[in-house]
CSV table of C-alpha atoms in Angstrom, one decimal:
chain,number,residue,atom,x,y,z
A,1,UNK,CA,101.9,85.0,-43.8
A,2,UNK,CA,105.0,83.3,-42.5
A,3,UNK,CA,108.4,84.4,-42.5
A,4,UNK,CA,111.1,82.7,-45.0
A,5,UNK,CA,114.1,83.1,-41.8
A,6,UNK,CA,111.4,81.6,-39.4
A,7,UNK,CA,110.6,78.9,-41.9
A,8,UNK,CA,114.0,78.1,-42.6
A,9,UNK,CA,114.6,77.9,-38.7
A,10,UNK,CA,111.9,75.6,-38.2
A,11,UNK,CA,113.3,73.3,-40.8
A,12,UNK,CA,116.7,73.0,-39.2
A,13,UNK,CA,115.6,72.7,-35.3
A,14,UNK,CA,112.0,71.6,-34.5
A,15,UNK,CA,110.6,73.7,-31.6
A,16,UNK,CA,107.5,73.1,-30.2
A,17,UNK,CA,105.9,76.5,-29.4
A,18,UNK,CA,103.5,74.9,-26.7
A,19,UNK,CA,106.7,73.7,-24.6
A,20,UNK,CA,107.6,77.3,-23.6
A,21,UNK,CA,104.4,78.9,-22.6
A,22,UNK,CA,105.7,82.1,-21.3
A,23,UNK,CA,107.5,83.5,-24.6
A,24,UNK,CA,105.2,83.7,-26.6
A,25,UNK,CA,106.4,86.8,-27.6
A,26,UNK,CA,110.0,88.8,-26.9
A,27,UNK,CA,108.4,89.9,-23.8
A,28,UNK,CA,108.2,87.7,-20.8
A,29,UNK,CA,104.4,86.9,-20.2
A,30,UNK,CA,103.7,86.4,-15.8
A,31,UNK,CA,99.6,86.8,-16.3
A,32,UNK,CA,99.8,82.6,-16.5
A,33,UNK,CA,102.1,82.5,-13.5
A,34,UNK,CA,100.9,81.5,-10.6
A,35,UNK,CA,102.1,81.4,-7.1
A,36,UNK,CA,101.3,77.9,-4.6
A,37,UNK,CA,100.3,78.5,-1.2
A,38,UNK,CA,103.7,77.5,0.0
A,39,UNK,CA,105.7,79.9,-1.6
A,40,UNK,CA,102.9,82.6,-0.6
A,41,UNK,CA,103.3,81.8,3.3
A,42,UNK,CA,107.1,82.0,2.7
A,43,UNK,CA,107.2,85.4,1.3
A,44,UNK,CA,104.7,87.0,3.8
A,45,UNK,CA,106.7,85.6,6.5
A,46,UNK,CA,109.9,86.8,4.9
A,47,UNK,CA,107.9,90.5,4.6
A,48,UNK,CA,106.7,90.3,7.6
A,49,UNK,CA,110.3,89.2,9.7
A,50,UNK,CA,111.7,92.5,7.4
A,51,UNK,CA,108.9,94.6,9.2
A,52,UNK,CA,109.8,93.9,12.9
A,53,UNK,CA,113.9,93.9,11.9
A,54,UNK,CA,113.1,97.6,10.7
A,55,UNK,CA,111.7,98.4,14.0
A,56,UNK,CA,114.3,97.0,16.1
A,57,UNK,CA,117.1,98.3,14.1
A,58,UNK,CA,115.4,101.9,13.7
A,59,UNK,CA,114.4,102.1,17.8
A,60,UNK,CA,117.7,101.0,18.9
A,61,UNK,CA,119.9,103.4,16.4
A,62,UNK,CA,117.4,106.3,17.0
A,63,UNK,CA,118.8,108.9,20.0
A,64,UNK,CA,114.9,110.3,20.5
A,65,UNK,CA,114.0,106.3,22.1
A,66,UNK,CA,115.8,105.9,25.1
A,67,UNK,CA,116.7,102.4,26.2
A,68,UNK,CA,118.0,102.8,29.7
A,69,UNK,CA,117.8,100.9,32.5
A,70,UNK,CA,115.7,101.5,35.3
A,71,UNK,CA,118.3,100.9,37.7
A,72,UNK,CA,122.6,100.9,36.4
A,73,UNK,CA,123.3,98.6,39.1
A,74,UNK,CA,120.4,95.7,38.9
A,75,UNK,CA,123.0,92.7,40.3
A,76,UNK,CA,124.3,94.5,43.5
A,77,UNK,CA,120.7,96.0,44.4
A,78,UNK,CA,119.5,92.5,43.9
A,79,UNK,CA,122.0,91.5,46.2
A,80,UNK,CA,120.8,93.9,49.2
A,81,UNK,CA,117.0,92.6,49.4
A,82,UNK,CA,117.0,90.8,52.5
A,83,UNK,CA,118.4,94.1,54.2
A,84,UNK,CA,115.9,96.0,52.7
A,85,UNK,CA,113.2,93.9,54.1
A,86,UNK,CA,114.5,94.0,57.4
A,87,UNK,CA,114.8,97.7,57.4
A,88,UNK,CA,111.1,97.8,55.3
A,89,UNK,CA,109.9,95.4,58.5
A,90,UNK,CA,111.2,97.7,61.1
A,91,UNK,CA,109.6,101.1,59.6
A,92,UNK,CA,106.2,98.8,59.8
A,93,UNK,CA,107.1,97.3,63.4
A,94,UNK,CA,106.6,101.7,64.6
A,95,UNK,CA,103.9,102.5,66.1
A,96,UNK,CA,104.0,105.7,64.9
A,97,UNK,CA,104.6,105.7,60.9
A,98,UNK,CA,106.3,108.1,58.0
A,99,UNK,CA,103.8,110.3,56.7
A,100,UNK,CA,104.5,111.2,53.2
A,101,UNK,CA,101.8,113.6,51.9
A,102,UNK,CA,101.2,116.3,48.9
A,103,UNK,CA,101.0,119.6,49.9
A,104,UNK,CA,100.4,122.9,48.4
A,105,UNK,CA,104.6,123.7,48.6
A,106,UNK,CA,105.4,120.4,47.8
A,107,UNK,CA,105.7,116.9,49.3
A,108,UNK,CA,106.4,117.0,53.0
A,109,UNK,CA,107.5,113.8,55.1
A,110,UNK,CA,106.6,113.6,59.1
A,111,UNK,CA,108.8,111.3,60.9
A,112,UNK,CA,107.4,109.9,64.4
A,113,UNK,CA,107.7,112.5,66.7
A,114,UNK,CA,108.1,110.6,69.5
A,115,UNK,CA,111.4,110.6,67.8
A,116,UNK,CA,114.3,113.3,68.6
A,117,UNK,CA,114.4,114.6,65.2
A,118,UNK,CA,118.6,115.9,65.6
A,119,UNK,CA,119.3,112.0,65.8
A,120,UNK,CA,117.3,110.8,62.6
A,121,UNK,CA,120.0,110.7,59.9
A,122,UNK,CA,119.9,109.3,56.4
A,123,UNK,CA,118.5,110.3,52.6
A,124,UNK,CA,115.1,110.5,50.3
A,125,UNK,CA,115.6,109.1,47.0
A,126,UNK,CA,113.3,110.8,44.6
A,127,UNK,CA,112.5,108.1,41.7
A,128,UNK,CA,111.0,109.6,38.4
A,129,UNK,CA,110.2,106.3,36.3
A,130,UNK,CA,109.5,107.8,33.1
A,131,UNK,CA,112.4,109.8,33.1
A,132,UNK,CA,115.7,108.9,35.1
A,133,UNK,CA,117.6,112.7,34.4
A,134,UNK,CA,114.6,113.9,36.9
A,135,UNK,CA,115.7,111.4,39.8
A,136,UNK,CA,117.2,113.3,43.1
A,137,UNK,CA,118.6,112.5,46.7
A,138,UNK,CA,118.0,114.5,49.6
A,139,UNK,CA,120.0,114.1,52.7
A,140,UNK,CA,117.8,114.3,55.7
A,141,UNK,CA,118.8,116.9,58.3
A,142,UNK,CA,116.1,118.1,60.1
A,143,UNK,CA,115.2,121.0,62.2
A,144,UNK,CA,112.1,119.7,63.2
A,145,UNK,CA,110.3,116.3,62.8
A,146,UNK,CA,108.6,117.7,59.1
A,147,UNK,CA,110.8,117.6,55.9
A,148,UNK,CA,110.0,119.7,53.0
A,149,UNK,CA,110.9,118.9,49.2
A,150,UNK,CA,109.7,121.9,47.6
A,151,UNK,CA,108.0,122.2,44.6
A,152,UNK,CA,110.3,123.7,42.7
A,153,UNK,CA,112.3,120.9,42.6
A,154,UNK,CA,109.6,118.5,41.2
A,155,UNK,CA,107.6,118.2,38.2
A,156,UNK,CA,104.3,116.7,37.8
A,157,UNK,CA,103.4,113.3,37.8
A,158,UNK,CA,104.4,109.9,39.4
A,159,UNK,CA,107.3,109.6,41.9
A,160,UNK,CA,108.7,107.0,43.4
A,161,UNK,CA,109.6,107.9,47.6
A,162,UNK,CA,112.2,105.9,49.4
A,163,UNK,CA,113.3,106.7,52.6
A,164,UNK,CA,116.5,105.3,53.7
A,165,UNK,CA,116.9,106.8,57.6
A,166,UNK,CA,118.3,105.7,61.0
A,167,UNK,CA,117.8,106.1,64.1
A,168,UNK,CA,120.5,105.4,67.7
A,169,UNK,CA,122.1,102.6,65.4
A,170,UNK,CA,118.5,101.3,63.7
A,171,UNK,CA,117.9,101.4,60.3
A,172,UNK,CA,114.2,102.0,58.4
A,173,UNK,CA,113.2,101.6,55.0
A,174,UNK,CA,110.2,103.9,53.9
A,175,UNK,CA,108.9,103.5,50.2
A,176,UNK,CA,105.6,105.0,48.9
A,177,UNK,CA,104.4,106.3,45.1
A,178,UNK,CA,103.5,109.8,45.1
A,179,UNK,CA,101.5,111.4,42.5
A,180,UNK,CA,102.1,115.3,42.6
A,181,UNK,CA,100.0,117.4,40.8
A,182,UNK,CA,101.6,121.3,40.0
């Protein structure tokens, strides 16, 4: 049975009930609703671009990810390569090599010892890649031709060995990776 008001209403402004499909009721009705292809790719990309923004934004605001550099002066060491292949050329031209070797008390370094060691000056960089507060220099002053980094200075893992030195007014570049195991 019909309602008089709804009656009435229908007397004074036709509506047809078939031109709004989704109130059908005082509820709105989305089971007929359906979404094209086009506005699918849309919204997954949208979702998707919302995904990696939260990532970035959450790794770069978070103190536990660090984001340093490997190196806080990239431009001027760029700037010194051709010296550092001369110097890496000369340490090759020797006859008689650096040694740099894992011992039981650490990692020792043999210059040539045709070489007086009182006249080799210069410093080991200790390079820790996954970690840069673990990075060191040593000055090299030796007593004998042997230099000793002891173990208690270093902790397991990969390090990165470069060996700046001199010798009567020559300079040599040593570099070598190092695995210690404690």
């Amino acid at each position: 049975m019909k309602s008089p008001i709804i009656a009435s209403l229908r007397k004074q402004t036709p509506i047809n009930i078939k031109a709004i499909p989704y109130m059908t009721t005082n509820k709105l009705n989305f089971t007929n609703m359906k979404i094209n292809w086009g506005t699918g790719i849309v919204i997954a990309f949208a979702l998707f671009m919302s995904f990696i923004l939260f990532f970035v934004f959450n790794v770069q605001s978070n103190s536990k990810y660090d984001n340093e550099l490997v190196v806080e002066e990239y431009y001027k060491k760029e700037i010194v390569a051709q010296q550092d292949l001369d110097r890496e050329q000369n340490a090759y031209d020797l006859s008689t090599k650096v040694i740099i070797k894992t011992t039981a008390e650490g990692i020792s370094i043999d210059f040539p010892a045709d070489f007086e060691y009182e006249n080799i000056k210069g410093i080991v960089s200790l390079y820790r890649p996954s970690n840069q507060k673990l990075d060191f220099e040593i000055p090299i002053s030796l007593s004998s031709s042997h230099l000793l980094i002891p173990k208690s200075n270093l902790v397991g893992g990969r390090w990165d060995i470069t060996i700046d030195w001199n010798y009567k007014d020559k300079k040599y570049l040593s570099k070598e990776l190092v695995y210690f195991h404690q």
